[in-house]
PDB file of C-alpha atoms in Angstrom:
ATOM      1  CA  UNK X  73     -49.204  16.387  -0.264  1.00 55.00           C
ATOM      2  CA  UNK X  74     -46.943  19.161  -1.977  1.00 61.00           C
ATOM      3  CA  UNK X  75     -44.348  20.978   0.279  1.00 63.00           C
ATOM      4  CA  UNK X  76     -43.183  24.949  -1.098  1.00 61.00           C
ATOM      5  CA  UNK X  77     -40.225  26.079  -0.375  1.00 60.00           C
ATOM      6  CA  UNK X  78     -39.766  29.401  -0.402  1.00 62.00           C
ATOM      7  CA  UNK X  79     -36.535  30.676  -1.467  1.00 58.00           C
ATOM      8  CA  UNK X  80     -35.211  28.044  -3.353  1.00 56.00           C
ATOM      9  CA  UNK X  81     -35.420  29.032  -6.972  1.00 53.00           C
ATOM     10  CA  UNK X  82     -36.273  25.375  -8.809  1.00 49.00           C
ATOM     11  CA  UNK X  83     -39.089  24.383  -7.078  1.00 46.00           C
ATOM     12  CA  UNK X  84     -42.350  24.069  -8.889  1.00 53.00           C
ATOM     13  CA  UNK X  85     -45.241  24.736  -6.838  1.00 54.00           C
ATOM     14  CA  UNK X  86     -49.094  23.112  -6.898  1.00 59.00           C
ATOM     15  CA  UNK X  87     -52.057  24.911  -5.835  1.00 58.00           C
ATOM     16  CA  UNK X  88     -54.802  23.579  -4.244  1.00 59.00           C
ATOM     17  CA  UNK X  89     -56.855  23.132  -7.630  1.00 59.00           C
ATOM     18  CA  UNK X  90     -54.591  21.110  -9.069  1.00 60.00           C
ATOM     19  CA  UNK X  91     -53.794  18.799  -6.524  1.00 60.00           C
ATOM     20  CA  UNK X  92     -57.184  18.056  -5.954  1.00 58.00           C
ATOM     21  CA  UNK X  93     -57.258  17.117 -10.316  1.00 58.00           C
ATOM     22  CA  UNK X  94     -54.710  15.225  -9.722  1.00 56.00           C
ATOM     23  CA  UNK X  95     -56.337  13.195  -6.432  1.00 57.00           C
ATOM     24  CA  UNK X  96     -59.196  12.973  -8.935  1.00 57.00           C
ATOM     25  CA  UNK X  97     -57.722  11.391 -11.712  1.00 55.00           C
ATOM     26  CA  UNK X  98     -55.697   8.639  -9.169  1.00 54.00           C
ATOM     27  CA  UNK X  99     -58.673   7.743  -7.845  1.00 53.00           C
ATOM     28  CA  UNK X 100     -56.857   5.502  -5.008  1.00 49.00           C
ATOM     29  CA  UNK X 101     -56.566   7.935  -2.769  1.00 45.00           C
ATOM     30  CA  UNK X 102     -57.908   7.086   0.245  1.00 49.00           C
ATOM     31  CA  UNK X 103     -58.996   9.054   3.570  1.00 48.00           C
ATOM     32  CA  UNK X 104     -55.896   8.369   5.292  1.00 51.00           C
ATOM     33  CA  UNK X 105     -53.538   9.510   2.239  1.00 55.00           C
ATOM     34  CA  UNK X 106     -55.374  12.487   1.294  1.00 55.00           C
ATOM     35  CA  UNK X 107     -55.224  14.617   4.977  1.00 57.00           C
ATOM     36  CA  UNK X 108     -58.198  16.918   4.790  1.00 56.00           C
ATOM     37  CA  UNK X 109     -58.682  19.802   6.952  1.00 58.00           C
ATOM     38  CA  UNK X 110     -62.328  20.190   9.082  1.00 60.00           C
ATOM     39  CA  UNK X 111     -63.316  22.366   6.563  1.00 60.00           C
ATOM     40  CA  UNK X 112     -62.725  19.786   3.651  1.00 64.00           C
ATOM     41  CA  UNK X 113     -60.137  21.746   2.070  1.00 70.00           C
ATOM     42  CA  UNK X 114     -56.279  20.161   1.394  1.00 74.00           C
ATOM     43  CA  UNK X 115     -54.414  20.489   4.193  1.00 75.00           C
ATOM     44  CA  UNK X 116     -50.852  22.544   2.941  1.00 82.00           C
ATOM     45  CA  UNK X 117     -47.363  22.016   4.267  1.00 85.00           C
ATOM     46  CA  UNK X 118     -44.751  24.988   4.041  1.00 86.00           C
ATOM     47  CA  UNK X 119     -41.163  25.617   4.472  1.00 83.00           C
ATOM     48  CA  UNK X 120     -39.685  29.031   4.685  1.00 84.00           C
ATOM     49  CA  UNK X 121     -36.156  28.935   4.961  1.00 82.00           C
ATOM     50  CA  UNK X 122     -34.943  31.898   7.254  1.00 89.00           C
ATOM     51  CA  UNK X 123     -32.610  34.790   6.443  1.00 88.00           C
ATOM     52  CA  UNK X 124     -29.511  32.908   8.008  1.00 91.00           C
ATOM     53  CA  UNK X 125     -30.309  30.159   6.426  1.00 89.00           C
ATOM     54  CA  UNK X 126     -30.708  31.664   2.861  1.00 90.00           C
ATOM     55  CA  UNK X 127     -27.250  33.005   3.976  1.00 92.00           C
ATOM     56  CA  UNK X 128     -25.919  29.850   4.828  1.00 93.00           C
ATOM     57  CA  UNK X 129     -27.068  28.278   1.383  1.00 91.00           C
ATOM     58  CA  UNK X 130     -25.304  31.055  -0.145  1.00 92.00           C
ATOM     59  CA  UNK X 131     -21.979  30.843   1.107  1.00 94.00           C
ATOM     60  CA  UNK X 132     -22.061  27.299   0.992  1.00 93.00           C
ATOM     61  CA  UNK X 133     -22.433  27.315  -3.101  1.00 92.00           C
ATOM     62  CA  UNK X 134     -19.466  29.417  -3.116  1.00 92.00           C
ATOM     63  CA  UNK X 135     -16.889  27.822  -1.127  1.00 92.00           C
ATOM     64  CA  UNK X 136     -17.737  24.855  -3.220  1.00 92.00           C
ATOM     65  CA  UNK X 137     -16.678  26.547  -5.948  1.00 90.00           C
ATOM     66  CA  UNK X 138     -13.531  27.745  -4.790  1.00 89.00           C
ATOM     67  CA  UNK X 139      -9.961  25.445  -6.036  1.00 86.00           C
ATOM     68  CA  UNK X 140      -8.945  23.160  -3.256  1.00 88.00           C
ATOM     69  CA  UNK X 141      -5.834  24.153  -4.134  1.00 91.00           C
ATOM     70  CA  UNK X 142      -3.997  28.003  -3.685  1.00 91.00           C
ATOM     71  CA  UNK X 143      -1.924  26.983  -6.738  1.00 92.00           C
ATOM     72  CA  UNK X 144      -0.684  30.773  -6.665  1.00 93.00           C
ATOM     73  CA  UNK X 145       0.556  30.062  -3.054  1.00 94.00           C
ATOM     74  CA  UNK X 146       2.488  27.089  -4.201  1.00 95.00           C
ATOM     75  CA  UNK X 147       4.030  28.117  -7.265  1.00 96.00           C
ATOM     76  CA  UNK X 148       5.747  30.751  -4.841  1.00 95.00           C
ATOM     77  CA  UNK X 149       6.134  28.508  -1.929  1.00 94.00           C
ATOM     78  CA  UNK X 150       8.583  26.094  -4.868  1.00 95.00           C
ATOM     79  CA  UNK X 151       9.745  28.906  -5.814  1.00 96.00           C
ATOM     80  CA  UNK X 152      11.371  29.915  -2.822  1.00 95.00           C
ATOM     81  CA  UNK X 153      12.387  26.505  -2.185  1.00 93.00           C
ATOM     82  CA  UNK X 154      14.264  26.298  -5.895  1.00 95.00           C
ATOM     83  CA  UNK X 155      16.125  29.517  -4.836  1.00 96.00           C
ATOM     84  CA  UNK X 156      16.753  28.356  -0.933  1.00 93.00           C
ATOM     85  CA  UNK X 157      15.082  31.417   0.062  1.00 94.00           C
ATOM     86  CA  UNK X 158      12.277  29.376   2.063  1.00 92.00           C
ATOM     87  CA  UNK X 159      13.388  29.700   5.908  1.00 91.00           C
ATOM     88  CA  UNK X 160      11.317  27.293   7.883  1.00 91.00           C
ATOM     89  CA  UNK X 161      10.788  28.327  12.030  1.00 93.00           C
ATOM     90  CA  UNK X 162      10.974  25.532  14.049  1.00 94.00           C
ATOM     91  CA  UNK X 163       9.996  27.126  17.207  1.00 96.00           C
ATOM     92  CA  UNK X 164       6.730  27.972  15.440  1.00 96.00           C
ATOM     93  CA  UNK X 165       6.552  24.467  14.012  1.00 95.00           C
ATOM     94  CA  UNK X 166       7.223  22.641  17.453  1.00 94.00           C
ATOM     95  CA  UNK X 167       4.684  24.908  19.018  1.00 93.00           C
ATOM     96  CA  UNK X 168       2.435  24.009  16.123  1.00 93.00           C
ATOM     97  CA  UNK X 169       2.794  20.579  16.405  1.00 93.00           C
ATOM     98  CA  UNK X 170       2.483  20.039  19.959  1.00 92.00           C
ATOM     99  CA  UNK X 171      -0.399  22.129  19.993  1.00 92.00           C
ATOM    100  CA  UNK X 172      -2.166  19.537  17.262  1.00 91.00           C
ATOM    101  CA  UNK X 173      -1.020  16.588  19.954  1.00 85.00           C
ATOM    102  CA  UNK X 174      -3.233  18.237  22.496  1.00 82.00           C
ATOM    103  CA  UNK X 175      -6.168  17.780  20.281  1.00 81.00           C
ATOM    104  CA  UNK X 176      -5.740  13.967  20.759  1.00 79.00           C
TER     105      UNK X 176
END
């Protein structure tokens, strides 16, 4: 049985004639492998990936491929720390972290 996917860009894809070659040449295929429509034809599953998903596939690929790391953020962030220039807000911090507690 040979799924398509539609949309993904790798996928090879069997038609009907060949499938049935290659049912031929295993020859142990029985009824209850080989699902046959009524009409004796090869019964096809599809998958068709929507729009969003497409999307979703998209984005996905490229926030993998984005650093873990802002490494431009923290070079500055050191930076300002060398120099004492880095002014930390404790209100916002406390506020912060008691907001994280209520998560628990």
């Amino acid at each position: 049985m040979a799924i398509h996917f539609t949309g993904l860009s790798n996928q090879n894809t069997i038609n009907k004639s060949e499938r049935s070659q290659k049912d031929d040449v295993a020859g142990n295929a029985t009824a209850k492998n080989n699902p046959v429509q009524s009409g004796g034809t090869l019964a096809e599953d599809t998958v068709k990936l929507s729009g969003t998903a497409q999307t979703l596939q998209s984005q996905q690929s490229k926030i993998n491929s984005l650093p873990d790391v802002d490494m431009d953020k923290v070079e500055q962030i050191k930076n300002a720390i060398a120099s004492g220039e880095y002014k930390i807000d404790t209100q916002k911090l406390a506020n912060n972290m008691a907001s994280m507690d209520s998560l628990f």
